[in-house]
Coordinates of C-alpha atoms in Angstrom, one line a residue:
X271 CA 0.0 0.0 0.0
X272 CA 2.9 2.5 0.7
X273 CA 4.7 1.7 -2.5
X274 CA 1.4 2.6 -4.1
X275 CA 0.3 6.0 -2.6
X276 CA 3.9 6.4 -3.0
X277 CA 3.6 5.8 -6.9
X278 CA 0.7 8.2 -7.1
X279 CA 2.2 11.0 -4.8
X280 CA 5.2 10.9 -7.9
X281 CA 2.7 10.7 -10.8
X282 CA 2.1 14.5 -10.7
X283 CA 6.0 15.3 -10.4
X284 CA 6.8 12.6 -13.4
X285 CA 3.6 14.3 -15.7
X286 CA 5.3 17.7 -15.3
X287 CA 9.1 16.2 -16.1
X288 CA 7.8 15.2 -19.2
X289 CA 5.4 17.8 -20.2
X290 CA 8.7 20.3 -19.1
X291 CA 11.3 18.2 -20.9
X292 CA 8.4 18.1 -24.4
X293 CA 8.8 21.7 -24.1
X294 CA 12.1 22.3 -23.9
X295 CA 12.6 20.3 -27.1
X296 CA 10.0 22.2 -28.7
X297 CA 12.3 25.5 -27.2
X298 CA 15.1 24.0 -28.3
X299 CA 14.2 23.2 -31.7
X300 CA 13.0 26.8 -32.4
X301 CA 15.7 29.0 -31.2
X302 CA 18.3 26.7 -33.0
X303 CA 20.2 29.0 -35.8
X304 CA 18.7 27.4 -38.7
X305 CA 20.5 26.5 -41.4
X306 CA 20.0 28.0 -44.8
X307 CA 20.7 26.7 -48.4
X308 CA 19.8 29.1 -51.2
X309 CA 19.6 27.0 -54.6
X310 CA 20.3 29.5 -57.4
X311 CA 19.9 28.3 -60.7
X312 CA 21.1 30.3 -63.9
X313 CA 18.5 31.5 -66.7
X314 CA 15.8 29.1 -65.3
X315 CA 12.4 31.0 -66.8
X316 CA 8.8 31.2 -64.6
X317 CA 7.9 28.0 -66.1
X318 CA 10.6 25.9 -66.2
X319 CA 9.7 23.9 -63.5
X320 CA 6.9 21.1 -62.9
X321 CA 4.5 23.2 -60.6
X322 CA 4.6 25.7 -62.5
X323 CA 3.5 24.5 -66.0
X324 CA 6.7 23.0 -67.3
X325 CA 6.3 20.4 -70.1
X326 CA 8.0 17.7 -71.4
X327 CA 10.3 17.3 -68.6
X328 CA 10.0 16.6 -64.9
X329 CA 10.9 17.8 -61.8
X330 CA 9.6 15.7 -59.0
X331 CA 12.4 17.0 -56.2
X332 CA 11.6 20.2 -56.5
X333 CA 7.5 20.1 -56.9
X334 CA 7.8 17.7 -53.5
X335 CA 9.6 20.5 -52.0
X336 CA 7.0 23.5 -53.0
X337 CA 4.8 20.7 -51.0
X338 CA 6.5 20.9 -47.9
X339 CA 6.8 24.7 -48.0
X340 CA 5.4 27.9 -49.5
X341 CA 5.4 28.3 -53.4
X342 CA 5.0 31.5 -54.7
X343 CA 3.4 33.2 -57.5
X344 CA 5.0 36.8 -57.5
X345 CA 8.5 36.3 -56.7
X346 CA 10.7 38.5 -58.3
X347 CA 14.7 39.1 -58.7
X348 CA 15.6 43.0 -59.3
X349 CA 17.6 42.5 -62.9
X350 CA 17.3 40.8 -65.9
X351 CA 20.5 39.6 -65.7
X352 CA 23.5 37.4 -63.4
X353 CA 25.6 39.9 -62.1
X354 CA 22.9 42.4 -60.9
X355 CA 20.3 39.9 -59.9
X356 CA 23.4 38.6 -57.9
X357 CA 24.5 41.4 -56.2
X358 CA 20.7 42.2 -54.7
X359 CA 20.9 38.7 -53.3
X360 CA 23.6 38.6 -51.4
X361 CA 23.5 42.5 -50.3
X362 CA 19.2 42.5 -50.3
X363 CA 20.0 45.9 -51.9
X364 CA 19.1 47.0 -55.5
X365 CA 22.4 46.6 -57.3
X366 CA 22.4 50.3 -58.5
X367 CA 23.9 51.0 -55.0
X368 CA 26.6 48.3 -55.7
X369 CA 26.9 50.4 -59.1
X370 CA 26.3 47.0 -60.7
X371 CA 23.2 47.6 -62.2
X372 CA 24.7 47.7 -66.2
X373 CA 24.9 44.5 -67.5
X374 CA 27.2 41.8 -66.1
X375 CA 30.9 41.5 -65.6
X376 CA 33.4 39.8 -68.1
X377 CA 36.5 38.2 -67.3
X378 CA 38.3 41.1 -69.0
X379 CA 36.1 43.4 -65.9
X380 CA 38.4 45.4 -63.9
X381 CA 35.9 45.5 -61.4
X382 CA 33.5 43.9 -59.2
X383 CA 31.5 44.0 -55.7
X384 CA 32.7 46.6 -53.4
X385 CA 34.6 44.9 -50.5
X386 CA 33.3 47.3 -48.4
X387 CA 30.2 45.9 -49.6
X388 CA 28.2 43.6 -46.7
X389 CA 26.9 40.3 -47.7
X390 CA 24.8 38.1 -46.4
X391 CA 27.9 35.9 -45.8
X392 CA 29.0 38.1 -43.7
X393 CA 26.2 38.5 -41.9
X394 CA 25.3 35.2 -40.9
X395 CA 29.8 34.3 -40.4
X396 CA 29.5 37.1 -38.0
X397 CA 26.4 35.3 -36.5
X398 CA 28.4 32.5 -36.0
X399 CA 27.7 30.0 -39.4
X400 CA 30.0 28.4 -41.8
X401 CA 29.7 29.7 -45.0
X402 CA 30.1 28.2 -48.5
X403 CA 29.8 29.4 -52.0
X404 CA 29.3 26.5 -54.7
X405 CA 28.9 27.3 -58.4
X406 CA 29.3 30.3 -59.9
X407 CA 30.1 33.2 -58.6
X408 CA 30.5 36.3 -61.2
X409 CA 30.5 39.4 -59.0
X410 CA 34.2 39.8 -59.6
X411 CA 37.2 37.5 -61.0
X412 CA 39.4 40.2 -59.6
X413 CA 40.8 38.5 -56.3
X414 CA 39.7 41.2 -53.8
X415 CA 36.3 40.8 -55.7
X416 CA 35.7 36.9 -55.1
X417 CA 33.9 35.1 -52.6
X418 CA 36.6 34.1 -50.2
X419 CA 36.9 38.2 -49.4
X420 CA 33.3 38.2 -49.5
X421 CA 32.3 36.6 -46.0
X422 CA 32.6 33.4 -47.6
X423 CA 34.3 30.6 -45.9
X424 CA 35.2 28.1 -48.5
X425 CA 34.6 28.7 -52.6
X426 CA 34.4 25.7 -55.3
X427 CA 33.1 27.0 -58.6
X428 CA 33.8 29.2 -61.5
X429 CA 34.1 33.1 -61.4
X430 CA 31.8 33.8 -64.1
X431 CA 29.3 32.3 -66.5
X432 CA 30.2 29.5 -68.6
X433 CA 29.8 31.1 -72.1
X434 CA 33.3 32.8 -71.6
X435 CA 34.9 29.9 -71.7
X436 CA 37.5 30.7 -74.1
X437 CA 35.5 33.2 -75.7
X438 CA 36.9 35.7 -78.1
X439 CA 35.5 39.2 -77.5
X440 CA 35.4 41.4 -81.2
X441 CA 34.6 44.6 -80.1
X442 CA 37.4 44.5 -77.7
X443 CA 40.0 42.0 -79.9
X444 CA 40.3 39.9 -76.2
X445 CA 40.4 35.9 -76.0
X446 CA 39.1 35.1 -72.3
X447 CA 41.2 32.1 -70.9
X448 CA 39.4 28.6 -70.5
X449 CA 37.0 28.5 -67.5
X450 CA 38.6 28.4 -64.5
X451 CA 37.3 26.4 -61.6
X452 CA 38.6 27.7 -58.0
X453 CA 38.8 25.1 -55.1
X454 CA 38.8 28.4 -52.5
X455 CA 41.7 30.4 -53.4
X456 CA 43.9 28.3 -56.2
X457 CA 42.5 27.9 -59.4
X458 CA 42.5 23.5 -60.1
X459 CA 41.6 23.3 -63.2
X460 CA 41.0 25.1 -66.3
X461 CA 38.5 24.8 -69.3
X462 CA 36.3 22.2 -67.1
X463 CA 34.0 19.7 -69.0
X464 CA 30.7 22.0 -68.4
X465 CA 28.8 18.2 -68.3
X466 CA 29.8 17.4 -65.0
X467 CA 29.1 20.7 -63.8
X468 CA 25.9 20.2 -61.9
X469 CA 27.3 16.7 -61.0
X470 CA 30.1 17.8 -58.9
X471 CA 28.8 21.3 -57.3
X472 CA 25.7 18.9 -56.3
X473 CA 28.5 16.2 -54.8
X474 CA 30.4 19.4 -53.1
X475 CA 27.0 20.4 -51.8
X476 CA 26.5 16.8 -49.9
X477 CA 30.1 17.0 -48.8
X478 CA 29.6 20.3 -46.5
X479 CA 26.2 18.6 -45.4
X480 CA 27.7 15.5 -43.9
X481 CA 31.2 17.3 -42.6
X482 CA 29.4 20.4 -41.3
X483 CA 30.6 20.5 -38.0
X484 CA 29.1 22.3 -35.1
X485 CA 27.9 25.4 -36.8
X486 CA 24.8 25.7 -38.1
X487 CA 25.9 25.9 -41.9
X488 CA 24.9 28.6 -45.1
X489 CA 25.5 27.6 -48.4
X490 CA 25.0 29.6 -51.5
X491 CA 24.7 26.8 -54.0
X492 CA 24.7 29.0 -57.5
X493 CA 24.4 26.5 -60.8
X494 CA 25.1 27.3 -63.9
X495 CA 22.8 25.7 -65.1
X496 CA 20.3 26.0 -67.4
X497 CA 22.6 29.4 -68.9
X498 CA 23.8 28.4 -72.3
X499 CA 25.9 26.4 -73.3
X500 CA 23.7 23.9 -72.2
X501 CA 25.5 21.0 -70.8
X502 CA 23.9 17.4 -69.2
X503 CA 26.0 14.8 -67.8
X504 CA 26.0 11.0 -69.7
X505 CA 23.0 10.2 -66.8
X506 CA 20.8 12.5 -67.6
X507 CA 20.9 13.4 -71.6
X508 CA 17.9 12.0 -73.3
X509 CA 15.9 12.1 -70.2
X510 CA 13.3 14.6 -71.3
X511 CA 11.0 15.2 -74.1
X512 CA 12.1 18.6 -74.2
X513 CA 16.0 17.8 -75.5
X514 CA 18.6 19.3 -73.8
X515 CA 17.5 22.0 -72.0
X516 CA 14.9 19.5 -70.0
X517 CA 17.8 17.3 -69.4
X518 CA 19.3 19.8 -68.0
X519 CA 16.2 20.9 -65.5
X520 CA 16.2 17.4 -64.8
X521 CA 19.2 16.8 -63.2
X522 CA 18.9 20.5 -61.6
X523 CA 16.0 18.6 -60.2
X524 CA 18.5 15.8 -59.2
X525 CA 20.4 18.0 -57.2
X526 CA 17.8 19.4 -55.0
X527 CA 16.6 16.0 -54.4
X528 CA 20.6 14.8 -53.5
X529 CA 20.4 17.4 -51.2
X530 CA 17.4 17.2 -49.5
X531 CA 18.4 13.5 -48.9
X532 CA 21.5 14.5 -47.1
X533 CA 19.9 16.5 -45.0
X534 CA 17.4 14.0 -44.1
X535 CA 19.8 11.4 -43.6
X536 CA 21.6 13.7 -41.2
X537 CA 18.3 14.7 -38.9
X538 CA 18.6 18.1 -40.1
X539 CA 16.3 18.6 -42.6
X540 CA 13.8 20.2 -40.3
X541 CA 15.7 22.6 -39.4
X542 CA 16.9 23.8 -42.6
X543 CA 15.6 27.0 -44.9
X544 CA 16.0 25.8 -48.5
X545 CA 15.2 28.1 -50.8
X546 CA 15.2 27.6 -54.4
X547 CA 14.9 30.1 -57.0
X548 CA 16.4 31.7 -60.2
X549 CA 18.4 34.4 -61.2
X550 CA 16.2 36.0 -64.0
X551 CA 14.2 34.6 -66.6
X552 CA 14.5 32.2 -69.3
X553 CA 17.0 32.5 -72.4
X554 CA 16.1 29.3 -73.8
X555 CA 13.4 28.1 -71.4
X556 CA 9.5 29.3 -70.6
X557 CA 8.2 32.1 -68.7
X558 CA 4.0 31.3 -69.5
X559 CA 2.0 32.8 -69.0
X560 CA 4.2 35.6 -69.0
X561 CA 5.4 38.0 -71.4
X562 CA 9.2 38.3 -72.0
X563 CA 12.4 36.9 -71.5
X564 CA 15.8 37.2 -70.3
X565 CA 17.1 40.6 -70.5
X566 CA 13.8 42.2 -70.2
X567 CA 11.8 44.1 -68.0
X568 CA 8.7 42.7 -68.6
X569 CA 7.4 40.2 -66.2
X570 CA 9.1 37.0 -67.7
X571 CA 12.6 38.8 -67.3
X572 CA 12.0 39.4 -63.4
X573 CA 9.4 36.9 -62.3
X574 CA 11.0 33.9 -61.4
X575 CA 10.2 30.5 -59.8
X576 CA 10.8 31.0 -55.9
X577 CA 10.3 27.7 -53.3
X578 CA 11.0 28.6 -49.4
X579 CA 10.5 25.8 -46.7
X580 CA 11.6 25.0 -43.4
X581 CA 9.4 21.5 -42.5
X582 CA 10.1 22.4 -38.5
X583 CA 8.3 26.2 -39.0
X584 CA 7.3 26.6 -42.4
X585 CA 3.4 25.7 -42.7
X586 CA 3.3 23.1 -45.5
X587 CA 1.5 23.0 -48.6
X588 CA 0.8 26.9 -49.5
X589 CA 0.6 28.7 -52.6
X590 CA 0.7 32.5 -52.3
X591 CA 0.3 35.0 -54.7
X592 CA 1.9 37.5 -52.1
X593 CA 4.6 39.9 -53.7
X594 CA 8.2 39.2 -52.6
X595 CA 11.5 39.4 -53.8
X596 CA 15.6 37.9 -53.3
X597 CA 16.0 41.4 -51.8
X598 CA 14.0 40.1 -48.9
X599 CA 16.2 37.0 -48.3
X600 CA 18.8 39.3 -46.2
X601 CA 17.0 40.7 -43.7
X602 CA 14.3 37.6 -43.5
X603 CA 17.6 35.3 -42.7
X604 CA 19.4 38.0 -40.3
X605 CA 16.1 38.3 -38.5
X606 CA 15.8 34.3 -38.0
X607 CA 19.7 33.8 -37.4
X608 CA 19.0 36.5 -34.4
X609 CA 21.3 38.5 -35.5
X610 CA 21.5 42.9 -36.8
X611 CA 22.1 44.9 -39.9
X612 CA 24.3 47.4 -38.9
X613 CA 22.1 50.7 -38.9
X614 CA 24.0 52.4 -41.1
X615 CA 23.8 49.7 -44.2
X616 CA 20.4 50.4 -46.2
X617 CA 17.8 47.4 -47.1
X618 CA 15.7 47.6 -50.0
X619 CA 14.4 44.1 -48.8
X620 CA 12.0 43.8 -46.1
X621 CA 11.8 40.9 -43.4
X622 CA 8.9 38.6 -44.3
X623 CA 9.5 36.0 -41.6
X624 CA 6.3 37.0 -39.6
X625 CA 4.6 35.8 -43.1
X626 CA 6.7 32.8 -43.8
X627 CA 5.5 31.3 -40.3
X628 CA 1.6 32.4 -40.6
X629 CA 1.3 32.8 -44.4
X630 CA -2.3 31.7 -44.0
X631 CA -3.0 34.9 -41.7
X632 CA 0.0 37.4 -42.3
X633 CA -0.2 39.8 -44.9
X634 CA 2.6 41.6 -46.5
X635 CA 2.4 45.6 -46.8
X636 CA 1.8 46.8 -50.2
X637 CA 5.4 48.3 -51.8
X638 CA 6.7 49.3 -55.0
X639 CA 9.2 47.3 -56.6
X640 CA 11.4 48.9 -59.5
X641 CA 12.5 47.1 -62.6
X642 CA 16.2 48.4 -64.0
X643 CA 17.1 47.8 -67.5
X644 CA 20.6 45.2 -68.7
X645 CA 21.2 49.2 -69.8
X646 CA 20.9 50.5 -65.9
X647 CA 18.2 52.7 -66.4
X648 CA 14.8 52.7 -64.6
X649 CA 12.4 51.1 -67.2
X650 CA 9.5 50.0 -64.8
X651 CA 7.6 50.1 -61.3
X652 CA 5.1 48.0 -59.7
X653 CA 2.4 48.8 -57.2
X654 CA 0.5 46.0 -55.8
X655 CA -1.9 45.2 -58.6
X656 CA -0.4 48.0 -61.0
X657 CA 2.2 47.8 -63.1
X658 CA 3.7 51.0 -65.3
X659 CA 6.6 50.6 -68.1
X660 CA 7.6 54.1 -69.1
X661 CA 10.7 53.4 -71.5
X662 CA 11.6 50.0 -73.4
X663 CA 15.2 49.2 -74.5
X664 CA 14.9 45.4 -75.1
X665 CA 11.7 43.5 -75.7
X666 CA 10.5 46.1 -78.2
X667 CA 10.7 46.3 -81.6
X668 CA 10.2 50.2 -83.0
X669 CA 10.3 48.8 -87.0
X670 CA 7.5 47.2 -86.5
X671 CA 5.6 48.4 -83.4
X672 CA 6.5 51.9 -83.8
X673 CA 7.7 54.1 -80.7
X674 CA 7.2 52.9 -77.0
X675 CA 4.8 54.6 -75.5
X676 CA 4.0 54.4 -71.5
X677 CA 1.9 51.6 -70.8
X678 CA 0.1 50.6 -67.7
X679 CA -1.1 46.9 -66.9
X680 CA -3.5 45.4 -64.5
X681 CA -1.5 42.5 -63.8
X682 CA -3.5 40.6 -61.5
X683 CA -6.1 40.1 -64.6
X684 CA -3.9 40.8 -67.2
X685 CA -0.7 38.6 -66.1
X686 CA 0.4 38.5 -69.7
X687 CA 1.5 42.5 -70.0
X688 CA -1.4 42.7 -73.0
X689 CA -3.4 45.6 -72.4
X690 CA -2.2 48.8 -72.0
X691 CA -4.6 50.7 -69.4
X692 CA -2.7 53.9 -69.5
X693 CA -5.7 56.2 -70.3
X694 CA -7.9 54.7 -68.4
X695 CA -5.8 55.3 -65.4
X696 CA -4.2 59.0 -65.5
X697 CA -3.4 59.4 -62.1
X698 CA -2.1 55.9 -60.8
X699 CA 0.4 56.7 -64.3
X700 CA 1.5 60.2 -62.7
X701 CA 1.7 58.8 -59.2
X702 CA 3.7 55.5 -60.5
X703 CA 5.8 57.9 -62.7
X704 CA 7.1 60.5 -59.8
X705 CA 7.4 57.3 -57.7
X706 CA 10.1 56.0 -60.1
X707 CA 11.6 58.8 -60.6
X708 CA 12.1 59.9 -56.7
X709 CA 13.8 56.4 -55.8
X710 CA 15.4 56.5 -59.1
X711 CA 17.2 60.0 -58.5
X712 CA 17.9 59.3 -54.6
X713 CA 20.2 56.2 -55.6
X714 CA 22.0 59.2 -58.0

């Protein structure tokens, strides 16, 4: 009888060990830096992916992970092209304040990001993560310029984009050396076969995973795929029904699913952000139902596939047409590392991890977003549902559609950029004009 009463006088304490020790798990679990992958792929367009509409070509990793996370619907990079696009991901500013807003660098560049830049690298190292930079880089070939002064930890990629392999410039009578692939600081090979590409930044990838160490871990894992050339290893050419180019998305989509294994197999998955997006739109590929391409300001230029999940915070499952944008990455991952910007650096992105927790009952404020020309200049501005074009340097043909003229669209019923409500609307085209023109002159 004593051992009994005893047994029940300890029941209570025992319940509350437990229910304490659930808790702190759950405690644990959420205050635990997470670590972050960001899986950049090259020229992949709006549509070049399964959820999204692709055809002829699958990509089962990746639709599994817009599953397990949020998917969205207006995600948008702020140039048209690598280098910019680049430099507003890893600084979450627009690249006109990295003056690297005109076209993209060349290996004959004398220049490159600012040191004095600050990069998301070096936010999260100084937040206490290891940091990696896989693929390809192309903010700089210059040494000062590359990753391993950048915050970066460890590099293993190529410094620019892998059309100037060996590629003979004209206008400038310059012949670019073959590709060179850095292994951090010393270049260990040169003129790489572009086929195993994906293969071995993908194997690299796994290799940091499973010797990460104590840190909690970034990695920056920029393909170069599907930018042209297009290259497929032996394994995946003649997968698709699409030729090469859906090869190539299909072993992109390899990747991601190599990946996401690892981290499963190491028990970390849950607590990992992977986020997977592109660097502007398609030059070969599709950007349906958009309009445009590559190099353009129209929505297929900017508008991008963009996947974010975290399975241990991230609701699962949701597809938001929310707008949001690589220049939010920076201080959405400084705010869920628990760590600052310094004051005196300026964001153009805004911290959207209130949403990415409650997408379902967080809304994100209205803001403009500005769309810069591969020229530099200021071509475009969007407003929530508005969207006003007041110049056109590429994507419009004068010969045959006579001059540009300032053209307003209702994308969220006319998606496709087709018809021009300019006069309709005078006065959201005068506010949306001196809008553009005030942020445009205060990055002067």
């Amino acid at each position: 009888m004593y051992l009994i009463n005893s047994s029940l006088r300890l029941l209570p304490v025992l319940l509350l060990s437990i229910i304490f020790f659930a808790c702190e798990q759950k405690v644990g679990n959420t205050i635990s830096p997470p670590n972050i992958i960001v899986f950049f792929t090259d020229d992949q367009g709006y549509a070049d992916l399964g959820v999204y509409g692709a055809e002829d070509f699958e990509t089962p990793h990746l639709d599994q992970l817009a599953s397990e996370g949020i998917r969205f619907t207006n995600f948008y990079v702020p140039a048209t092209v690598c280098t910019p696009s680049r430099a507003g991901l890893l600084t979450g500013q627009y690249p006109k304040r990295s003056n690297l807003h005109e076209a993209v660098l060349f290996p004959y560049s004398e220049g490159g990001l600012s040191p004095q830049a600050f990069t998301m690298a070096e936010l999260l190292k100084g937040a206490g993560y290891s940091t990696a930079c896989i693929g390809k880089w192309h903010l700089g070939h210059k040494d000062e310029y590359m990753p391993y002064n950048q915050g970066f930890d460890t590099f293993y990629g190529v410094p620019y984009s892998n059309d100037m392999d060996n590629y003979y410039y004209k206008n400038i009578d310059f012949q670019s050396p073959p590709l060179p692939f850095y292994e951090n600081t010393k270049v260990i090979e040169n003129g790489s076969d572009q086929r195993y590409l994906t293969k071995r930044y993908t194997e690299e990838t796994v290799k940091r995973i499973k010797n990460r160490g104590e840190k909690p871990f970034f990695i920056y894992l920029a393909h170069n795929m599907p930018h042209t050339p297009l290259f497929a290893s032996p394994a995946f050419e003649g997968k698709s029904k699409n030729g090469l180019y859906g090869d190539v998305i299909m072993e992109l989509d390899w990747s991601a699913g190599e990946i996401i294994n690892a981290l499963k197999e190491e028990g970390i998955y849950e607590n990992t952000i992977f986020v997977f997006t592109s660097d502007n739109g398609p030059a070969k590929g599709s950007a349906k139902p958009l309009r445009g391409k590559k190099a353009q300001t129209w929505e297929g230029g900017q508008r991008v596939p963009g996947i974010i999940t975290w399975p241990g915070s991230i609701p699962r499952g949701v597809v938001t047409d929310e707008f949001v944008s690589t220049l939010d990455l920076f201080p959405t991952f400084a705010k869920l590392a628990s760590t600052k910007i310094p004051e005196e650096i300026k964001i153009d992105g805004m911290d959207i991890s209130a949403f990415l927790m409650n997408p379902k009952n967080e809304n994100l404020p209205e803001r403009p977003f500005y769309f810069y020309a591969r020229n530099g200049e200021l071509e475009a501005i969007r407003l929530g549902k508005w969207k006003l074009h007041t110049k056109k340097s590429i994507g419009w043909n004068e010969k045959s559609e006579g001059s540009f003229l300032v053209s307003l669209y209702d994308l969220e019923n006319d998606v496709s950029e087709k018809t021009n409500v300019a006069e309709l609307h005078p006065k959201i085209v005068n506010k949306l004009t001196i809008m553009a023109q005030e942020f445009d002159s205060s990055l002067q």
